[in-house]
Amino acid sequence: MEKQSADTSTRAAFVITSHADIPLLRRLVDRLLAGSPDVRVYISHDIAGEPGVEDLVGPRCTVIREVGGRGDFTQIERIVSLFRLVEADGGADYVTVLSGMDYPARPISDFLDALTSAGDGYLHNFPALDPQGSDWAMHEARQRYLYRWWILWPLSASSRRRWHWLHGVNYVQPFLRVNISYGTFRLAWLRGRLPNGMTVHGGSAWFTISRRAVRHVLATVDSRPDILRWARTSLAVDEVFFQSILLSAGTFDFINSNARYIDFESDGFGHPKVLTEEDLERIDASDAYFIRKVDRARSATLLDKLDERVTGREADDR
């Protein structure tokens, strides 16, 4: 079993959005729950996803099914639903957002120990619309969050390749924007202004936040319909929604990191690389607590090596 810290009293919740590969999801859940008796897991599984997720339900693991999606508000809705489940279950000192393709790089007990001195948690963030401080090109950031987006119709993979040239419209005039990158044809026009009191902060969609931060998010969702209207008609809003709400409050103390190892550079198309055993040295050098993303087949040796470090023995056949 994974070692447990004698003085760790942090009640932790891990909320997971998933779609496929139930065996890999089970392996992730097993690792999380083995880390500490104070860990609870809450899963939102895509309604259209792979069947069998209900087999993971147990005393410390809750499963719900919800509509999935990419680049729109559905991911936010799923995480907010999971936050509400955590609160209804008594709350947690810290809540960590994962996907079914994430995996612990280090013992969960080490992560829980680190949280005791992490303030309000790990939240990668930057001022998204500030040319001096943003990690994004201003053209990309502005079209995501200063335009009102509408989904017109779904697109097949072949259609997306055939119509990719339409993105050229975005560079010749300032009023309309087109996007076909998320499986749908979307059209946007310049919106009037941002919600009152909100500054757009970008960052990683994967994070760990304190209970008071979770409660602030839920209170904002319940009391600010203007922010929800803005979010529902923004693009890739999962990379700004929680950061914008929490950083605009000005009352939280986050470590500006997502505590994860993710390789975006190797893929070249804005998607994280599937990690393998060859990435182990870089993962170790990063001091990350989690990695993203993994695949049950291509990442098998890497996952076994990570498990072996925790258990002190070779991984069981899976």
PDB file of N, CA and C in Angstrom, residues 106-167:
ATOM      1  N   ARG A 106       3.660  11.150  -7.953  1.00  0.00           N
ATOM      2  CA  ARG A 106       4.274  10.951  -6.645  1.00  0.00           C
ATOM      3  C   ARG A 106       3.213  10.428  -5.690  1.00  0.00           C
ATOM      4  N   PRO A 107       3.613   9.950  -4.521  1.00  0.00           N
ATOM      5  CA  PRO A 107       2.619   9.455  -3.561  1.00  0.00           C
ATOM      6  C   PRO A 107       1.582  10.520  -3.207  1.00  0.00           C
ATOM      7  N   ILE A 108       0.336  10.113  -3.105  1.00  0.00           N
ATOM      8  CA  ILE A 108      -0.733  11.044  -2.747  1.00  0.00           C
ATOM      9  C   ILE A 108      -0.472  11.648  -1.374  1.00  0.00           C
ATOM     10  N   SER A 109       0.120  10.885  -0.481  1.00  0.00           N
ATOM     11  CA  SER A 109       0.423  11.404   0.848  1.00  0.00           C
ATOM     12  C   SER A 109       1.395  12.580   0.772  1.00  0.00           C
ATOM     13  N   ASP A 110       2.347  12.541  -0.165  1.00  0.00           N
ATOM     14  CA  ASP A 110       3.256  13.677  -0.352  1.00  0.00           C
ATOM     15  C   ASP A 110       2.474  14.913  -0.796  1.00  0.00           C
ATOM     16  N   PHE A 111       1.521  14.708  -1.682  1.00  0.00           N
ATOM     17  CA  PHE A 111       0.700  15.816  -2.169  1.00  0.00           C
ATOM     18  C   PHE A 111      -0.118  16.414  -1.029  1.00  0.00           C
ATOM     19  N   LEU A 112      -0.714  15.572  -0.206  1.00  0.00           N
ATOM     20  CA  LEU A 112      -1.511  16.073   0.908  1.00  0.00           C
ATOM     21  C   LEU A 112      -0.640  16.826   1.910  1.00  0.00           C
ATOM     22  N   ASP A 113       0.565  16.339   2.136  1.00  0.00           N
ATOM     23  CA  ASP A 113       1.484  17.061   3.015  1.00  0.00           C
ATOM     24  C   ASP A 113       1.802  18.445   2.452  1.00  0.00           C
ATOM     25  N   ALA A 114       2.026  18.525   1.139  1.00  0.00           N
ATOM     26  CA  ALA A 114       2.357  19.806   0.508  1.00  0.00           C
ATOM     27  C   ALA A 114       1.196  20.793   0.619  1.00  0.00           C
ATOM     28  N   LEU A 115      -0.029  20.295   0.588  1.00  0.00           N
ATOM     29  CA  LEU A 115      -1.192  21.178   0.645  1.00  0.00           C
ATOM     30  C   LEU A 115      -1.288  21.923   1.973  1.00  0.00           C
ATOM     31  N   THR A 116      -0.701  21.384   3.035  1.00  0.00           N
ATOM     32  CA  THR A 116      -0.788  22.048   4.333  1.00  0.00           C
ATOM     33  C   THR A 116      -0.084  23.402   4.336  1.00  0.00           C
ATOM     34  N   SER A 117       0.796  23.631   3.363  1.00  0.00           N
ATOM     35  CA  SER A 117       1.476  24.931   3.270  1.00  0.00           C
ATOM     36  C   SER A 117       1.255  25.578   1.903  1.00  0.00           C
ATOM     37  N   ALA A 118       0.151  25.234   1.251  1.00  0.00           N
ATOM     38  CA  ALA A 118      -0.125  25.724  -0.110  1.00  0.00           C
ATOM     39  C   ALA A 118      -1.140  26.849  -0.145  1.00  0.00           C
ATOM     40  N   GLY A 119      -1.462  27.444   0.992  1.00  0.00           N
ATOM     41  CA  GLY A 119      -2.439  28.531   0.992  1.00  0.00           C
ATOM     42  C   GLY A 119      -3.777  28.061   0.457  1.00  0.00           C
ATOM     43  N   ASP A 120      -4.261  28.735  -0.587  1.00  0.00           N
ATOM     44  CA  ASP A 120      -5.540  28.347  -1.190  1.00  0.00           C
ATOM     45  C   ASP A 120      -5.379  27.369  -2.336  1.00  0.00           C
ATOM     46  N   GLY A 121      -4.156  26.806  -2.496  1.00  0.00           N
ATOM     47  CA  GLY A 121      -3.975  25.726  -3.449  1.00  0.00           C
ATOM     48  C   GLY A 121      -3.086  26.080  -4.620  1.00  0.00           C
ATOM     49  N   TYR A 122      -3.117  25.194  -5.618  1.00  0.00           N
ATOM     50  CA  TYR A 122      -2.322  25.343  -6.840  1.00  0.00           C
ATOM     51  C   TYR A 122      -3.245  25.787  -7.971  1.00  0.00           C
ATOM     52  N   LEU A 123      -3.039  27.019  -8.427  1.00  0.00           N
ATOM     53  CA  LEU A 123      -3.874  27.554  -9.501  1.00  0.00           C
ATOM     54  C   LEU A 123      -2.987  28.346 -10.459  1.00  0.00           C
ATOM     55  N   HIS A 124      -2.645  27.736 -11.584  1.00  0.00           N
ATOM     56  CA  HIS A 124      -1.860  28.440 -12.592  1.00  0.00           C
ATOM     57  C   HIS A 124      -2.691  29.585 -13.150  1.00  0.00           C
ATOM     58  N   ASN A 125      -2.109  30.792 -13.199  1.00  0.00           N
ATOM     59  CA  ASN A 125      -2.896  31.943 -13.651  1.00  0.00           C
ATOM     60  C   ASN A 125      -2.004  33.033 -14.220  1.00  0.00           C
ATOM     61  N   PHE A 126      -2.594  33.843 -15.097  1.00  0.00           N
ATOM     62  CA  PHE A 126      -1.947  35.021 -15.670  1.00  0.00           C
ATOM     63  C   PHE A 126      -3.038  35.940 -16.209  1.00  0.00           C
ATOM     64  N   PRO A 127      -2.772  37.246 -16.322  1.00  0.00           N
ATOM     65  CA  PRO A 127      -3.774  38.178 -16.870  1.00  0.00           C
ATOM     66  C   PRO A 127      -3.935  37.947 -18.372  1.00  0.00           C
ATOM     67  N   ALA A 128      -5.024  37.350 -18.756  1.00  0.00           N
ATOM     68  CA  ALA A 128      -5.172  36.843 -20.127  1.00  0.00           C
ATOM     69  C   ALA A 128      -5.185  37.941 -21.180  1.00  0.00           C
ATOM     70  N   LEU A 129      -5.711  39.112 -20.847  1.00  0.00           N
ATOM     71  CA  LEU A 129      -5.865  40.179 -21.844  1.00  0.00           C
ATOM     72  C   LEU A 129      -4.838  41.289 -21.685  1.00  0.00           C
ATOM     73  N   ASP A 130      -3.784  41.014 -20.929  1.00  0.00           N
ATOM     74  CA  ASP A 130      -2.693  41.968 -20.745  1.00  0.00           C
ATOM     75  C   ASP A 130      -1.536  41.597 -21.666  1.00  0.00           C
ATOM     76  N   PRO A 131      -1.221  42.415 -22.657  1.00  0.00           N
ATOM     77  CA  PRO A 131      -0.148  42.066 -23.605  1.00  0.00           C
ATOM     78  C   PRO A 131       1.195  41.811 -22.922  1.00  0.00           C
ATOM     79  N   GLN A 132       1.426  42.438 -21.759  1.00  0.00           N
ATOM     80  CA  GLN A 132       2.697  42.278 -21.077  1.00  0.00           C
ATOM     81  C   GLN A 132       2.749  41.016 -20.214  1.00  0.00           C
ATOM     82  N   GLY A 133       1.605  40.564 -19.729  1.00  0.00           N
ATOM     83  CA  GLY A 133       1.624  39.453 -18.772  1.00  0.00           C
ATOM     84  C   GLY A 133       0.980  38.171 -19.243  1.00  0.00           C
ATOM     85  N   SER A 134       0.308  38.197 -20.376  1.00  0.00           N
ATOM     86  CA  SER A 134      -0.420  37.024 -20.838  1.00  0.00           C
ATOM     87  C   SER A 134       0.505  35.971 -21.448  1.00  0.00           C
ATOM     88  N   ASP A 135       0.182  34.719 -21.227  1.00  0.00           N
ATOM     89  CA  ASP A 135       0.889  33.615 -21.877  1.00  0.00           C
ATOM     90  C   ASP A 135       0.378  33.381 -23.297  1.00  0.00           C
ATOM     91  N   TRP A 136      -0.689  34.041 -23.676  1.00  0.00           N
ATOM     92  CA  TRP A 136      -1.305  33.841 -24.987  1.00  0.00           C
ATOM     93  C   TRP A 136      -1.075  35.047 -25.893  1.00  0.00           C
ATOM     94  N   ALA A 137      -1.105  34.784 -27.184  1.00  0.00           N
ATOM     95  CA  ALA A 137      -1.118  35.884 -28.147  1.00  0.00           C
ATOM     96  C   ALA A 137      -2.420  36.662 -27.971  1.00  0.00           C
ATOM     97  N   MET A 138      -2.345  37.977 -28.069  1.00  0.00           N
ATOM     98  CA  MET A 138      -3.522  38.800 -27.837  1.00  0.00           C
ATOM     99  C   MET A 138      -4.650  38.501 -28.821  1.00  0.00           C
ATOM    100  N   HIS A 139      -4.282  38.170 -30.070  1.00  0.00           N
ATOM    101  CA  HIS A 139      -5.320  37.848 -31.051  1.00  0.00           C
ATOM    102  C   HIS A 139      -6.143  36.653 -30.570  1.00  0.00           C
ATOM    103  N   GLU A 140      -5.460  35.627 -30.035  1.00  0.00           N
ATOM    104  CA  GLU A 140      -6.168  34.441 -29.559  1.00  0.00           C
ATOM    105  C   GLU A 140      -7.003  34.750 -28.335  1.00  0.00           C
ATOM    106  N   ALA A 141      -6.435  35.443 -27.369  1.00  0.00           N
ATOM    107  CA  ALA A 141      -7.151  35.735 -26.128  1.00  0.00           C
ATOM    108  C   ALA A 141      -8.368  36.618 -26.378  1.00  0.00           C
ATOM    109  N   ARG A 142      -8.211  37.630 -27.195  1.00  0.00           N
ATOM    110  CA  ARG A 142      -9.320  38.542 -27.460  1.00  0.00           C
ATOM    111  C   ARG A 142     -10.469  37.838 -28.167  1.00  0.00           C
ATOM    112  N   GLN A 143     -10.156  36.985 -29.133  1.00  0.00           N
ATOM    113  CA  GLN A 143     -11.256  36.356 -29.853  1.00  0.00           C
ATOM    114  C   GLN A 143     -11.972  35.314 -28.997  1.00  0.00           C
ATOM    115  N   ARG A 144     -11.287  34.763 -28.035  1.00  0.00           N
ATOM    116  CA  ARG A 144     -11.944  33.801 -27.145  1.00  0.00           C
ATOM    117  C   ARG A 144     -12.942  34.471 -26.201  1.00  0.00           C
ATOM    118  N   TYR A 145     -12.555  35.643 -25.629  1.00  0.00           N
ATOM    119  CA  TYR A 145     -13.297  36.162 -24.484  1.00  0.00           C
ATOM    120  C   TYR A 145     -13.913  37.540 -24.682  1.00  0.00           C
ATOM    121  N   LEU A 146     -13.552  38.230 -25.744  1.00  0.00           N
ATOM    122  CA  LEU A 146     -14.177  39.517 -26.026  1.00  0.00           C
ATOM    123  C   LEU A 146     -15.217  39.416 -27.134  1.00  0.00           C
ATOM    124  N   TYR A 147     -15.449  38.195 -27.624  1.00  0.00           N
ATOM    125  CA  TYR A 147     -16.475  37.954 -28.640  1.00  0.00           C
ATOM    126  C   TYR A 147     -17.531  37.011 -28.083  1.00  0.00           C
ATOM    127  N   ARG A 148     -18.734  37.147 -28.571  1.00  0.00           N
ATOM    128  CA  ARG A 148     -19.854  36.287 -28.159  1.00  0.00           C
ATOM    129  C   ARG A 148     -19.998  35.167 -29.189  1.00  0.00           C
ATOM    130  N   TRP A 149     -19.771  33.930 -28.741  1.00  0.00           N
ATOM    131  CA  TRP A 149     -19.732  32.775 -29.640  1.00  0.00           C
ATOM    132  C   TRP A 149     -21.035  31.995 -29.626  1.00  0.00           C
ATOM    133  N   TRP A 150     -21.389  31.484 -30.812  1.00  0.00           N
ATOM    134  CA  TRP A 150     -22.572  30.641 -30.957  1.00  0.00           C
ATOM    135  C   TRP A 150     -22.209  29.406 -31.780  1.00  0.00           C
ATOM    136  N   ILE A 151     -22.689  28.257 -31.346  1.00  0.00           N
ATOM    137  CA  ILE A 151     -22.480  27.002 -32.082  1.00  0.00           C
ATOM    138  C   ILE A 151     -23.583  26.881 -33.131  1.00  0.00           C
ATOM    139  N   LEU A 152     -23.200  26.734 -34.399  1.00  0.00           N
ATOM    140  CA  LEU A 152     -24.185  26.661 -35.473  1.00  0.00           C
ATOM    141  C   LEU A 152     -24.491  25.228 -35.877  1.00  0.00           C
ATOM    142  N   TRP A 153     -23.446  24.385 -36.085  1.00  0.00           N
ATOM    143  CA  TRP A 153     -23.699  22.989 -36.438  1.00  0.00           C
ATOM    144  C   TRP A 153     -22.446  22.155 -36.189  1.00  0.00           C
ATOM    145  N   PRO A 154     -22.613  20.838 -36.020  1.00  0.00           N
ATOM    146  CA  PRO A 154     -21.452  19.962 -35.810  1.00  0.00           C
ATOM    147  C   PRO A 154     -20.684  19.745 -37.104  1.00  0.00           C
ATOM    148  N   LEU A 155     -19.390  19.399 -36.951  1.00  0.00           N
ATOM    149  CA  LEU A 155     -18.525  19.146 -38.093  1.00  0.00           C
ATOM    150  C   LEU A 155     -17.785  17.828 -37.914  1.00  0.00           C
ATOM    151  N   SER A 156     -17.662  17.075 -38.998  1.00  0.00           N
ATOM    152  CA  SER A 156     -16.839  15.869 -38.981  1.00  0.00           C
ATOM    153  C   SER A 156     -15.370  16.265 -39.086  1.00  0.00           C
ATOM    154  N   ALA A 157     -14.472  15.307 -38.832  1.00  0.00           N
ATOM    155  CA  ALA A 157     -13.038  15.579 -38.936  1.00  0.00           C
ATOM    156  C   ALA A 157     -12.655  16.005 -40.353  1.00  0.00           C
ATOM    157  N   SER A 158     -13.249  15.355 -41.334  1.00  0.00           N
ATOM    158  CA  SER A 158     -12.936  15.715 -42.717  1.00  0.00           C
ATOM    159  C   SER A 158     -13.446  17.116 -43.051  1.00  0.00           C
ATOM    160  N   SER A 159     -14.600  17.472 -42.505  1.00  0.00           N
ATOM    161  CA  SER A 159     -15.142  18.816 -42.746  1.00  0.00           C
ATOM    162  C   SER A 159     -14.256  19.878 -42.126  1.00  0.00           C
ATOM    163  N   ARG A 160     -13.725  19.585 -40.925  1.00  0.00           N
ATOM    164  CA  ARG A 160     -12.853  20.563 -40.272  1.00  0.00           C
ATOM    165  C   ARG A 160     -11.614  20.821 -41.119  1.00  0.00           C
ATOM    166  N   ARG A 161     -11.047  19.783 -41.697  1.00  0.00           N
ATOM    167  CA  ARG A 161      -9.868  19.974 -42.553  1.00  0.00           C
ATOM    168  C   ARG A 161     -10.233  20.757 -43.813  1.00  0.00           C
ATOM    169  N   ARG A 162     -11.397  20.448 -44.370  1.00  0.00           N
ATOM    170  CA  ARG A 162     -11.802  21.077 -45.615  1.00  0.00           C
ATOM    171  C   ARG A 162     -12.124  22.558 -45.435  1.00  0.00           C
ATOM    172  N   TRP A 163     -12.664  22.910 -44.267  1.00  0.00           N
ATOM    173  CA  TRP A 163     -13.095  24.282 -44.048  1.00  0.00           C
ATOM    174  C   TRP A 163     -12.147  25.085 -43.161  1.00  0.00           C
ATOM    175  N   HIS A 164     -10.962  24.550 -42.896  1.00  0.00           N
ATOM    176  CA  HIS A 164     -10.033  25.240 -42.004  1.00  0.00           C
ATOM    177  C   HIS A 164      -9.661  26.629 -42.544  1.00  0.00           C
ATOM    178  N   TRP A 165      -9.688  26.800 -43.859  1.00  0.00           N
ATOM    179  CA  TRP A 165      -9.327  28.081 -44.454  1.00  0.00           C
ATOM    180  C   TRP A 165     -10.219  29.223 -43.975  1.00  0.00           C
ATOM    181  N   LEU A 166     -11.412  28.889 -43.468  1.00  0.00           N
ATOM    182  CA  LEU A 166     -12.323  29.933 -43.005  1.00  0.00           C
ATOM    183  C   LEU A 166     -11.743  30.759 -41.862  1.00  0.00           C
ATOM    184  N   HIS A 167     -10.767  30.176 -41.129  1.00  0.00           N
ATOM    185  CA  HIS A 167     -10.143  30.929 -40.050  1.00  0.00           C
ATOM    186  C   HIS A 167      -9.465  32.200 -40.560  1.00  0.00           C
TER     187      HIS A 167
END
